PDB file of C-alpha atoms in Angstrom:
ATOM      1  CA  MET A  27      88.087-103.588 -73.481  1.00 67.00           C
ATOM      2  CA  ASP A  28      84.509-103.439 -74.169  1.00 75.00           C
ATOM      3  CA  ARG A  29      83.221-106.466 -75.875  1.00 80.00           C
ATOM      4  CA  SER A  30      81.512-105.177 -78.660  1.00 83.00           C
ATOM      5  CA  PHE A  31      84.180-103.020 -79.509  1.00 84.00           C
ATOM      6  CA  LEU A  32      86.772-105.778 -79.277  1.00 87.00           C
ATOM      7  CA  GLN A  33      84.448-107.685 -81.926  1.00 87.00           C
ATOM      8  CA  LYS A  34      84.725-104.954 -84.171  1.00 89.00           C
ATOM      9  CA  VAL A  35      88.601-104.703 -84.043  1.00 90.00           C
ATOM     10  CA  ALA A  36      88.559-108.277 -84.357  1.00 91.00           C
ATOM     11  CA  ARG A  37      86.492-108.289 -87.482  1.00 92.00           C
ATOM     12  CA  ALA A  38      88.687-105.442 -88.867  1.00 93.00           C
ATOM     13  CA  ILE A  39      91.941-107.486 -88.216  1.00 94.00           C
ATOM     14  CA  ALA A  40      90.279-110.697 -89.626  1.00 93.00           C
ATOM     15  CA  ASN A  41      89.266-108.948 -92.913  1.00 94.00           C
ATOM     16  CA  THR A  42      92.952-107.221 -93.281  1.00 96.00           C
ATOM     17  CA  GLN A  43      94.194-107.917 -96.634  1.00 94.00           C
ATOM     18  CA  PRO A  44      97.524-108.924 -97.764  1.00 93.00           C
ATOM     19  CA  GLU A  45      97.811-105.700 -99.801  1.00 94.00           C
ATOM     20  CA  GLU A  46      95.850-102.669 -99.167  1.00 97.00           C
ATOM     21  CA  ILE A  47      96.244 -99.068-100.534  1.00 98.00           C
ATOM     22  CA  GLY A  48      96.756 -95.952 -98.318  1.00 98.00           C
ATOM     23  CA  CYS A  49      94.594 -92.824 -97.969  1.00 98.00           C
ATOM     24  CA  ASP A  50      97.064 -91.059-100.664  1.00 98.00           C
ATOM     25  CA  GLU A  51      97.104 -93.882-103.213  1.00 98.00           C
ATOM     26  CA  CYS A  52      93.077 -93.814-102.912  1.00 98.00           C
ATOM     27  CA  PHE A  53      93.040 -90.335-103.314  1.00 98.00           C
ATOM     28  CA  ALA A  54      95.225 -90.145-106.369  1.00 97.00           C
ATOM     29  CA  GLU A  55      92.903 -92.508-108.274  1.00 98.00           C
ATOM     30  CA  LEU A  56      89.634 -91.384-106.705  1.00 98.00           C
ATOM     31  CA  ASP A  57      88.755 -89.056-109.810  1.00 98.00           C
ATOM     32  CA  ARG A  58      89.244 -91.889-112.070  1.00 98.00           C
ATOM     33  CA  PHE A  59      87.246 -94.251-110.010  1.00 98.00           C
ATOM     34  CA  ALA A  60      84.605 -91.801-109.620  1.00 98.00           C
ATOM     35  CA  GLU A  61      84.353 -91.372-113.363  1.00 98.00           C
ATOM     36  CA  LEU A  62      84.241 -95.133-113.982  1.00 98.00           C
ATOM     37  CA  ALA A  63      81.299 -95.584-111.613  1.00 98.00           C
ATOM     38  CA  ARG A  64      79.238 -92.776-112.907  1.00 98.00           C
ATOM     39  CA  SER A  65      80.077 -93.995-116.380  1.00 97.00           C
ATOM     40  CA  GLY A  66      78.198 -97.599-115.492  1.00 96.00           C
ATOM     41  CA  GLU A  67      81.364 -99.297-115.214  1.00 95.00           C
ATOM     42  CA  SER A  68      82.359-101.672-112.582  1.00 96.00           C
ATOM     43  CA  ALA A  69      84.814 -99.410-110.817  1.00 97.00           C
ATOM     44  CA  ASP A  70      85.106-101.866-107.906  1.00 97.00           C
ATOM     45  CA  ALA A  71      85.980-104.761-110.057  1.00 97.00           C
ATOM     46  CA  LEU A  72      88.317-102.509-112.437  1.00 97.00           C
ATOM     47  CA  MET A  73      89.782-100.628-109.553  1.00 98.00           C
ATOM     48  CA  PRO A  74      89.550-103.311-106.446  1.00 97.00           C
ATOM     49  CA  LYS A  75      92.477-101.910-104.359  1.00 97.00           C
ATOM     50  CA  VAL A  76      90.228 -98.372-104.439  1.00 98.00           C
ATOM     51  CA  ASP A  77      87.148-100.162-103.713  1.00 98.00           C
ATOM     52  CA  ASP A  78      88.736-101.891-100.740  1.00 97.00           C
ATOM     53  CA  HIS A  79      90.168 -99.011 -99.320  1.00 98.00           C
ATOM     54  CA  LEU A  80      86.876 -97.036 -99.584  1.00 98.00           C
ATOM     55  CA  GLN A  81      85.140 -99.760 -97.519  1.00 96.00           C
ATOM     56  CA  ARG A  82      87.676 -99.538 -94.942  1.00 94.00           C
ATOM     57  CA  CYS A  83      88.531 -95.927 -94.716  1.00 96.00           C
ATOM     58  CA  ARG A  84      85.636 -93.472 -93.641  1.00 95.00           C
ATOM     59  CA  ASP A  85      87.468 -90.577 -94.462  1.00 97.00           C
ATOM     60  CA  CYS A  86      87.937 -91.535 -97.850  1.00 98.00           C
ATOM     61  CA  ARG A  87      84.774 -92.936 -98.356  1.00 98.00           C
ATOM     62  CA  GLU A  88      82.721 -89.491 -97.153  1.00 97.00           C
ATOM     63  CA  GLU A  89      84.780 -87.666 -99.294  1.00 98.00           C
ATOM     64  CA  TYR A  90      84.089 -90.200-102.335  1.00 98.00           C
ATOM     65  CA  GLU A  91      80.471 -90.062-101.606  1.00 98.00           C
ATOM     66  CA  ALA A  92      80.646 -86.221-101.593  1.00 98.00           C
ATOM     67  CA  LEU A  93      82.640 -86.256-105.002  1.00 98.00           C
ATOM     68  CA  LEU A  94      79.653 -88.162-106.620  1.00 98.00           C
ATOM     69  CA  ASP A  95      77.249 -85.368-105.225  1.00 98.00           C
ATOM     70  CA  ALA A  96      79.371 -82.651-106.532  1.00 98.00           C
ATOM     71  CA  LEU A  97      79.914 -84.423-109.949  1.00 98.00           C
ATOM     72  CA  ASP A  98      76.190 -84.941-110.248  1.00 97.00           C
ATOM     73  CA  ALA A  99      75.601 -81.029-109.677  1.00 97.00           C
ATOM     74  CA  ILE A 100      78.190 -79.908-112.173  1.00 94.00           C
ATOM     75  CA  ASP A 101      76.689 -82.516-114.952  1.00 90.00           C
ATOM     76  CA  GLU A 102      73.177 -81.233-114.367  1.00 80.00           C
TER      77      GLU A 102
ATOM     78  CA  MET B   8      94.553 -65.145-106.692  1.00 48.00           C
ATOM     79  CA  LEU B   9      92.474 -62.228-105.715  1.00 47.00           C
ATOM     80  CA  ASN B  10      93.378 -60.135-108.337  1.00 53.00           C
ATOM     81  CA  TRP B  11      93.015 -62.821-110.992  1.00 53.00           C
ATOM     82  CA  LEU B  12      89.410 -63.216-109.778  1.00 53.00           C
ATOM     83  CA  SER B  13      88.928 -59.600-109.571  1.00 50.00           C
ATOM     84  CA  SER B  14      90.262 -59.155-112.955  1.00 49.00           C
ATOM     85  CA  THR B  15      87.081 -59.659-115.487  1.00 47.00           C
ATOM     86  CA  ASP B  16      88.578 -57.730-118.343  1.00 49.00           C
ATOM     87  CA  ALA B  17      87.192 -59.589-121.156  1.00 46.00           C
ATOM     88  CA  SER B  18      90.035 -58.614-123.759  1.00 48.00           C
ATOM     89  CA  ASP B  19      92.447 -60.583-121.742  1.00 52.00           C
ATOM     90  CA  SER B  20      90.475 -63.791-121.521  1.00 56.00           C
ATOM     91  CA  GLN B  21      90.097 -66.863-123.802  1.00 69.00           C
ATOM     92  CA  ALA B  22      86.885 -69.017-124.531  1.00 85.00           C
ATOM     93  CA  VAL B  23      85.993 -71.267-121.632  1.00 91.00           C
ATOM     94  CA  PRO B  24      88.091 -74.296-121.713  1.00 95.00           C
ATOM     95  CA  SER B  25      86.419 -77.681-122.744  1.00 94.00           C
ATOM     96  CA  THR B  26      89.245 -80.265-122.872  1.00 97.00           C
ATOM     97  CA  ASN B  27      92.107 -81.108-120.436  1.00 97.00           C
ATOM     98  CA  ASP B  28      94.357 -79.380-122.482  1.00 97.00           C
ATOM     99  CA  GLU B  29      92.559 -76.372-122.662  1.00 97.00           C
ATOM    100  CA  TRP B  30      92.165 -76.511-119.162  1.00 97.00           C
ATOM    101  CA  MET B  31      95.975 -76.630-118.823  1.00 97.00           C
ATOM    102  CA  THR B  32      96.892 -74.225-121.049  1.00 96.00           C
ATOM    103  CA  ALA B  33      94.551 -71.688-119.696  1.00 96.00           C
ATOM    104  CA  LEU B  34      95.768 -72.399-115.949  1.00 97.00           C
ATOM    105  CA  GLN B  35      99.188 -72.948-116.386  1.00 94.00           C
ATOM    106  CA  GLY B  36     101.891 -70.256-115.756  1.00 89.00           C
ATOM    107  CA  PRO B  37     102.278 -67.039-113.760  1.00 89.00           C
ATOM    108  CA  ASP B  38      99.189 -65.414-115.334  1.00 92.00           C
ATOM    109  CA  PRO B  39      96.491 -67.905-115.552  1.00 95.00           C
ATOM    110  CA  ASP B  40      93.244 -66.766-118.084  1.00 96.00           C
ATOM    111  CA  SER B  41      90.800 -65.265-115.723  1.00 95.00           C
ATOM    112  CA  THR B  42      87.884 -66.572-117.892  1.00 96.00           C
ATOM    113  CA  ALA B  43      88.870 -70.194-116.993  1.00 97.00           C
ATOM    114  CA  LEU B  44      89.729 -69.398-113.575  1.00 97.00           C
ATOM    115  CA  GLU B  45      85.904 -67.620-112.978  1.00 97.00           C
ATOM    116  CA  GLU B  46      84.308 -70.844-114.881  1.00 97.00           C
ATOM    117  CA  LEU B  47      86.535 -73.203-112.680  1.00 98.00           C
ATOM    118  CA  ARG B  48      85.435 -71.396-109.484  1.00 98.00           C
ATOM    119  CA  GLN B  49      81.742 -71.313-110.297  1.00 98.00           C
ATOM    120  CA  THR B  50      82.031 -75.171-110.946  1.00 98.00           C
ATOM    121  CA  LEU B  51      83.539 -75.765-107.657  1.00 98.00           C
ATOM    122  CA  VAL B  52      80.825 -73.714-106.370  1.00 98.00           C
ATOM    123  CA  ARG B  53      78.404 -75.365-107.817  1.00 98.00           C
ATOM    124  CA  GLY B  54      79.623 -78.926-106.843  1.00 98.00           C
ATOM    125  CA  LEU B  55      80.537 -77.665-103.304  1.00 98.00           C
ATOM    126  CA  GLN B  56      76.918 -76.719-102.624  1.00 98.00           C
ATOM    127  CA  ALA B  57      75.588 -79.995-103.696  1.00 97.00           C
ATOM    128  CA  ALA B  58      78.254 -81.923-101.880  1.00 97.00           C
ATOM    129  CA  LEU B  59      77.693 -79.679 -98.496  1.00 98.00           C
ATOM    130  CA  ARG B  60      74.080 -79.214 -98.499  1.00 96.00           C
ATOM    131  CA  LYS B  61      73.686 -83.156 -97.500  1.00 92.00           C
ATOM    132  CA  ARG B  62      76.119 -82.672 -94.548  1.00 93.00           C
ATOM    133  CA  VAL B  63      75.489 -78.904 -93.255  1.00 94.00           C
ATOM    134  CA  PRO B  64      72.163 -77.848 -95.258  1.00 93.00           C
ATOM    135  CA  ARG B  65      72.062 -74.564 -93.747  1.00 93.00           C
ATOM    136  CA  ARG B  66      75.430 -72.914 -94.424  1.00 94.00           C
ATOM    137  CA  ALA B  67      76.087 -75.010 -97.678  1.00 96.00           C
ATOM    138  CA  ASP B  68      75.962 -72.047 -99.853  1.00 95.00           C
ATOM    139  CA  THR B  69      78.263 -69.858 -97.848  1.00 95.00           C
ATOM    140  CA  LEU B  70      80.850 -72.623 -96.937  1.00 97.00           C
ATOM    141  CA  ALA B  71      81.059 -73.580-100.841  1.00 98.00           C
ATOM    142  CA  GLU B  72      82.017 -69.914-101.615  1.00 97.00           C
ATOM    143  CA  ASP B  73      84.923 -70.052 -98.994  1.00 97.00           C
ATOM    144  CA  PHE B  74      85.937 -73.486 -99.769  1.00 98.00           C
ATOM    145  CA  ALA B  75      86.275 -72.938-103.431  1.00 98.00           C
ATOM    146  CA  GLN B  76      88.464 -70.158-103.187  1.00 97.00           C
ATOM    147  CA  ASP B  77      90.779 -72.357-100.767  1.00 97.00           C
ATOM    148  CA  ALA B  78      90.687 -74.800-103.340  1.00 98.00           C
ATOM    149  CA  LEU B  79      91.348 -72.853-106.240  1.00 98.00           C
ATOM    150  CA  VAL B  80      94.963 -71.937-104.644  1.00 97.00           C
ATOM    151  CA  LYS B  81      95.423 -75.652-104.058  1.00 98.00           C
ATOM    152  CA  ILE B  82      94.536 -76.512-107.574  1.00 98.00           C
ATOM    153  CA  LEU B  83      96.580 -73.990-108.994  1.00 97.00           C
ATOM    154  CA  ASP B  84      99.435 -75.041-106.613  1.00 96.00           C
ATOM    155  CA  LYS B  85      98.851 -78.654-107.988  1.00 96.00           C
ATOM    156  CA  LEU B  86      98.398 -78.228-111.423  1.00 97.00           C
ATOM    157  CA  ASP B  87     101.350 -80.094-112.364  1.00 95.00           C
ATOM    158  CA  THR B  88     100.410 -83.289-110.774  1.00 96.00           C
ATOM    159  CA  PHE B  89      97.127 -83.558-113.007  1.00 97.00           C
ATOM    160  CA  ARG B  90      97.728 -86.682-115.202  1.00 95.00           C
ATOM    161  CA  GLY B  91      95.156 -86.414-117.512  1.00 96.00           C
ATOM    162  CA  GLU B  92      93.355 -89.886-116.487  1.00 96.00           C
ATOM    163  CA  SER B  93      90.094 -87.849-115.761  1.00 98.00           C
ATOM    164  CA  GLN B  94      88.167 -84.726-116.821  1.00 98.00           C
ATOM    165  CA  PHE B  95      90.193 -81.781-115.506  1.00 98.00           C
ATOM    166  CA  THR B  96      87.160 -80.510-113.701  1.00 98.00           C
ATOM    167  CA  THR B  97      86.555 -84.007-111.872  1.00 98.00           C
ATOM    168  CA  TRP B  98      90.068 -83.946-110.630  1.00 98.00           C
ATOM    169  CA  ALA B  99      89.918 -80.543-109.488  1.00 98.00           C
ATOM    170  CA  GLN B 100      86.407 -81.364-107.697  1.00 98.00           C
ATOM    171  CA  LYS B 101      88.119 -84.153-105.815  1.00 98.00           C
ATOM    172  CA  ILE B 102      90.460 -81.361-104.551  1.00 98.00           C
ATOM    173  CA  ALA B 103      87.798 -79.143-103.384  1.00 98.00           C
ATOM    174  CA  VAL B 104      85.723 -81.797-101.883  1.00 98.00           C
ATOM    175  CA  ARG B 105      88.469 -83.169 -99.682  1.00 98.00           C
ATOM    176  CA  THR B 106      89.820 -79.254 -98.752  1.00 98.00           C
ATOM    177  CA  ALA B 107      85.930 -78.819 -97.785  1.00 98.00           C
ATOM    178  CA  LEU B 108      85.582 -82.149 -95.754  1.00 98.00           C
ATOM    179  CA  SER B 109      88.777 -81.787 -93.941  1.00 97.00           C
ATOM    180  CA  GLU B 110      87.771 -78.373 -92.912  1.00 97.00           C
ATOM    181  CA  LEU B 111      84.304 -79.373 -91.759  1.00 97.00           C
ATOM    182  CA  ARG B 112      86.002 -81.954 -89.614  1.00 96.00           C
ATOM    183  CA  ARG B 113      88.328 -80.073 -88.306  1.00 96.00           C
ATOM    184  CA  LYS B 114      85.950 -77.506 -86.602  1.00 95.00           C
ATOM    185  CA  ARG B 115      83.519 -80.231 -85.567  1.00 94.00           C
ATOM    186  CA  TRP B 116      86.478 -82.150 -83.581  1.00 94.00           C
ATOM    187  CA  ASN B 117      87.907 -78.993 -82.773  1.00 93.00           C
ATOM    188  CA  ASP B 118      87.379 -79.333 -78.922  1.00 91.00           C
ATOM    189  CA  VAL B 119      87.766 -82.802 -78.821  1.00 91.00           C
ATOM    190  CA  SER B 120      91.091 -83.953 -77.587  1.00 90.00           C
ATOM    191  CA  LEU B 121      92.649 -87.760 -78.275  1.00 89.00           C
ATOM    192  CA  ASN B 122      92.333 -88.446 -74.805  1.00 86.00           C
ATOM    193  CA  ASP B 123      88.445 -87.714 -74.842  1.00 82.00           C
ATOM    194  CA  MET B 124      88.355 -90.827 -77.036  1.00 80.00           C
ATOM    195  CA  LEU B 125      90.646 -92.887 -74.950  1.00 79.00           C
ATOM    196  CA  SER B 126      88.930 -93.951 -71.559  1.00 65.00           C
ATOM    197  CA  GLU B 127      91.018 -96.023 -69.060  1.00 42.00           C
ATOM    198  CA  ASP B 128      90.326 -99.182 -70.608  1.00 46.00           C
ATOM    199  CA  GLU B 129      90.743 -97.790 -74.294  1.00 49.00           C
ATOM    200  CA  GLY B 130      86.718 -98.460 -74.494  1.00 45.00           C
ATOM    201  CA  GLY B 131      84.906 -94.932 -73.998  1.00 45.00           C
ATOM    202  CA  PRO B 132      83.201 -93.209 -76.709  1.00 44.00           C
ATOM    203  CA  THR B 133      82.909 -89.673 -76.599  1.00 43.00           C
ATOM    204  CA  ARG B 134      81.600 -88.380 -79.948  1.00 45.00           C
ATOM    205  CA  PRO B 135      80.904 -84.684 -80.208  1.00 46.00           C
ATOM    206  CA  GLY B 136      76.997 -84.480 -78.944  1.00 35.00           C
ATOM    207  CA  VAL B 137      76.774 -88.030 -78.441  1.00 31.00           C
ATOM    208  CA  ALA B 138      76.682 -89.390 -74.812  1.00 33.00           C
ATOM    209  CA  ALA B 139      79.020 -92.103 -73.864  1.00 36.00           C
ATOM    210  CA  SER B 140      76.770 -95.561 -73.658  1.00 39.00           C
ATOM    211  CA  PRO B 141      77.703 -97.683 -70.631  1.00 39.00           C
ATOM    212  CA  GLU B 142      80.226-100.014 -70.936  1.00 43.00           C
ATOM    213  CA  VAL B 143      79.285-103.811 -71.184  1.00 43.00           C
ATOM    214  CA  GLU B 144      82.297-106.152 -70.160  1.00 53.00           C
ATOM    215  CA  ASP B 145      80.191-109.303 -70.953  1.00 57.00           C
ATOM    216  CA  ASP B 146      78.039-110.279 -73.389  1.00 61.00           C
ATOM    217  CA  PRO B 147      75.341-112.498 -71.990  1.00 65.00           C
ATOM    218  CA  ALA B 148      74.778-114.063 -75.440  1.00 65.00           C
ATOM    219  CA  GLU B 149      78.346-114.778 -75.792  1.00 71.00           C
ATOM    220  CA  SER B 150      79.287-118.580 -75.568  1.00 79.00           C
ATOM    221  CA  THR B 151      82.202-119.795 -73.223  1.00 85.00           C
ATOM    222  CA  SER B 152      84.084-120.624 -76.397  1.00 83.00           C
ATOM    223  CA  GLN B 153      83.678-117.220 -77.907  1.00 84.00           C
ATOM    224  CA  ARG B 154      84.652-115.592 -74.657  1.00 86.00           C
ATOM    225  CA  LEU B 155      87.928-117.426 -74.393  1.00 90.00           C
ATOM    226  CA  LEU B 156      88.501-116.563 -78.053  1.00 90.00           C
ATOM    227  CA  MET B 157      87.840-113.145 -77.664  1.00 89.00           C
ATOM    228  CA  ASP B 158      90.103-113.254 -74.494  1.00 91.00           C
ATOM    229  CA  ARG B 159      93.081-114.454 -76.551  1.00 92.00           C
ATOM    230  CA  VAL B 160      92.365-111.887 -79.082  1.00 91.00           C
ATOM    231  CA  GLN B 161      92.583-109.179 -76.378  1.00 92.00           C
ATOM    232  CA  ARG B 162      95.746-110.451 -75.390  1.00 94.00           C
ATOM    233  CA  ILE B 163      97.409-110.676 -78.681  1.00 94.00           C
ATOM    234  CA  ILE B 164      96.273-107.229 -79.436  1.00 93.00           C
ATOM    235  CA  GLN B 165      97.938-105.958 -76.229  1.00 92.00           C
ATOM    236  CA  GLU B 166     100.948-107.808 -76.926  1.00 95.00           C
ATOM    237  CA  GLU B 167     101.256-107.208 -80.517  1.00 95.00           C
ATOM    238  CA  LEU B 168     100.259-103.436 -81.053  1.00 95.00           C
ATOM    239  CA  THR B 169     102.314-100.559 -79.890  1.00 94.00           C
ATOM    240  CA  GLU B 170     100.423 -98.137 -77.379  1.00 92.00           C
ATOM    241  CA  ARG B 171     100.415 -95.387 -80.314  1.00 92.00           C
ATOM    242  CA  GLN B 172      98.557 -98.150 -82.652  1.00 93.00           C
ATOM    243  CA  ARG B 173      96.244 -99.057 -79.650  1.00 92.00           C
ATOM    244  CA  LYS B 174      95.083 -95.287 -79.397  1.00 92.00           C
ATOM    245  CA  ALA B 175      94.739 -94.799 -82.965  1.00 93.00           C
ATOM    246  CA  VAL B 176      92.713 -98.152 -83.435  1.00 92.00           C
ATOM    247  CA  THR B 177      90.626 -96.960 -80.514  1.00 90.00           C
ATOM    248  CA  ALA B 178      90.075 -93.517 -81.616  1.00 92.00           C
ATOM    249  CA  VAL B 179      89.062 -94.466 -84.963  1.00 91.00           C
ATOM    250  CA  MET B 180      86.918 -97.222 -84.030  1.00 88.00           C
ATOM    251  CA  HIS B 181      85.382 -94.718 -82.144  1.00 86.00           C
ATOM    252  CA  ASP B 182      84.424 -92.950 -85.002  1.00 89.00           C
ATOM    253  CA  MET B 183      87.067 -90.036 -84.650  1.00 94.00           C
ATOM    254  CA  PRO B 184      87.956 -89.242 -88.169  1.00 96.00           C
ATOM    255  CA  LEU B 185      91.394 -90.621 -89.427  1.00 96.00           C
ATOM    256  CA  GLN B 186      92.454 -87.127 -90.294  1.00 96.00           C
ATOM    257  CA  GLU B 187      91.660 -85.679 -87.001  1.00 96.00           C
ATOM    258  CA  VAL B 188      93.469 -88.483 -85.028  1.00 96.00           C
ATOM    259  CA  ALA B 189      96.483 -88.219 -87.518  1.00 97.00           C
ATOM    260  CA  ASP B 190      96.722 -84.425 -86.663  1.00 96.00           C
ATOM    261  CA  ARG B 191      96.683 -85.076 -82.957  1.00 95.00           C
ATOM    262  CA  MET B 192      99.639 -87.451 -83.220  1.00 96.00           C
ATOM    263  CA  ASP B 193     101.656 -85.692 -85.592  1.00 96.00           C
ATOM    264  CA  THR B 194     101.706 -87.738 -88.460  1.00 97.00           C
ATOM    265  CA  THR B 195      99.915 -87.940 -91.480  1.00 97.00           C
ATOM    266  CA  ARG B 196      96.382 -89.561 -92.571  1.00 97.00           C
ATOM    267  CA  ASN B 197      98.076 -91.775 -95.005  1.00 97.00           C
ATOM    268  CA  ALA B 198     101.096 -92.582 -92.590  1.00 97.00           C
ATOM    269  CA  LEU B 199      98.288 -93.197 -89.898  1.00 97.00           C
ATOM    270  CA  TYR B 200      96.212 -95.819 -92.035  1.00 97.00           C
ATOM    271  CA  LYS B 201      99.669 -97.561 -92.947  1.00 97.00           C
ATOM    272  CA  ALA B 202     100.432 -97.738 -89.254  1.00 96.00           C
ATOM    273  CA  ILE B 203      97.107 -99.133 -88.309  1.00 96.00           C
ATOM    274  CA  TYR B 204      97.417-101.434 -91.391  1.00 97.00           C
ATOM    275  CA  ASP B 205     100.713-102.807 -90.001  1.00 96.00           C
ATOM    276  CA  GLY B 206      99.141-103.293 -86.972  1.00 95.00           C
ATOM    277  CA  ARG B 207      96.083-105.232 -88.190  1.00 95.00           C
ATOM    278  CA  GLN B 208      98.662-107.381 -90.154  1.00 96.00           C
ATOM    279  CA  LYS B 209     100.710-108.116 -87.436  1.00 96.00           C
ATOM    280  CA  VAL B 210      97.738-109.136 -85.076  1.00 95.00           C
ATOM    281  CA  LYS B 211      96.369-111.394 -87.689  1.00 95.00           C
ATOM    282  CA  ARG B 212      99.850-113.285 -87.988  1.00 96.00           C
ATOM    283  CA  ALA B 213      99.990-113.473 -84.640  1.00 95.00           C
ATOM    284  CA  LEU B 214      96.612-114.966 -84.567  1.00 95.00           C
ATOM    285  CA  ASP B 215      97.456-117.535 -87.107  1.00 94.00           C
ATOM    286  CA  ASP B 216     100.450-118.657 -85.153  1.00 95.00           C
ATOM    287  CA  GLU B 217      98.673-119.335 -82.370  1.00 93.00           C
ATOM    288  CA  GLY B 218      95.917-121.521 -84.613  1.00 93.00           C
ATOM    289  CA  ILE B 219      93.215-118.690 -84.915  1.00 93.00           C
ATOM    290  CA  SER B 220      92.484-118.196 -88.505  1.00 93.00           C
ATOM    291  CA  ALA B 221      90.628-115.015 -89.985  1.00 92.00           C
ATOM    292  CA  GLN B 222      88.096-117.250 -90.881  1.00 91.00           C
ATOM    293  CA  ARG B 223      87.604-118.794 -87.679  1.00 90.00           C
ATOM    294  CA  LEU B 224      87.336-115.510 -86.114  1.00 89.00           C
ATOM    295  CA  LEU B 225      84.836-114.390 -88.625  1.00 89.00           C
ATOM    296  CA  ASP B 226      82.800-117.565 -88.313  1.00 88.00           C
ATOM    297  CA  GLU B 227      82.747-116.814 -84.249  1.00 84.00           C
ATOM    298  CA  LEU B 228      81.908-113.267 -84.725  1.00 80.00           C
ATOM    299  CA  GLY B 229      78.822-114.270 -86.813  1.00 76.00           C
TER     300      GLY B 229
END
């Protein structure tokens, strides 16, 4: 196994939390999380498990970022 | 759906909904209000155009129209799951964005098999359009203690993870979207995330049992 790759995996293992939510739970909360973030509230503090999942899951993070872009546009 | 969208008889339509209750009233049932449907479609298109311009700038407008149409069907199908915890349009846009990005990923990764992502030593990256970088087995900057530690970590990963978990971790860590890996493993994105999470927990516990705490590992990794 390539060393830099192994280090990346090891870092992910070391940062594993006792409780993490999956993609479905994240998606179920994503609209509320996005509205909190856009209103200036600390979405990460209010919904830490969603925030944690978004840090870990690139698919969900991309969708969240795209959702923010979309919401900005429809509010214009 | 197409009949609803092409039916623009204003006499059958109500005002454009603004509250969640109005949206639900307009869209629920076998004959959704055509004005509300068209307003929602236009809203989704506007949002998707903005979201897609950053990702597929040349095709954003065309794709937004197509994805909005697909998303409308899903939204109507899922109406009873709307919990009213956000604005209806935020919830609907969330579904539209996932519909769009899932389809973009599917097209982008269509020709890449899971095996393409997994070289013999489970280390070879083959992202579409990106040449594989040469493998480096040993980092000269790595100290002896770091090397020994990483050897132990690698051994524990090999011992604790199933082959399926190792494949999933390898593909995802090499930037293959989780959804695409899940499709190729005949599972769901959520189930695959949970499987990888279970694997991470298992390895972390095994490391801990061998006296390698998460903090020590992070300290060593720098």
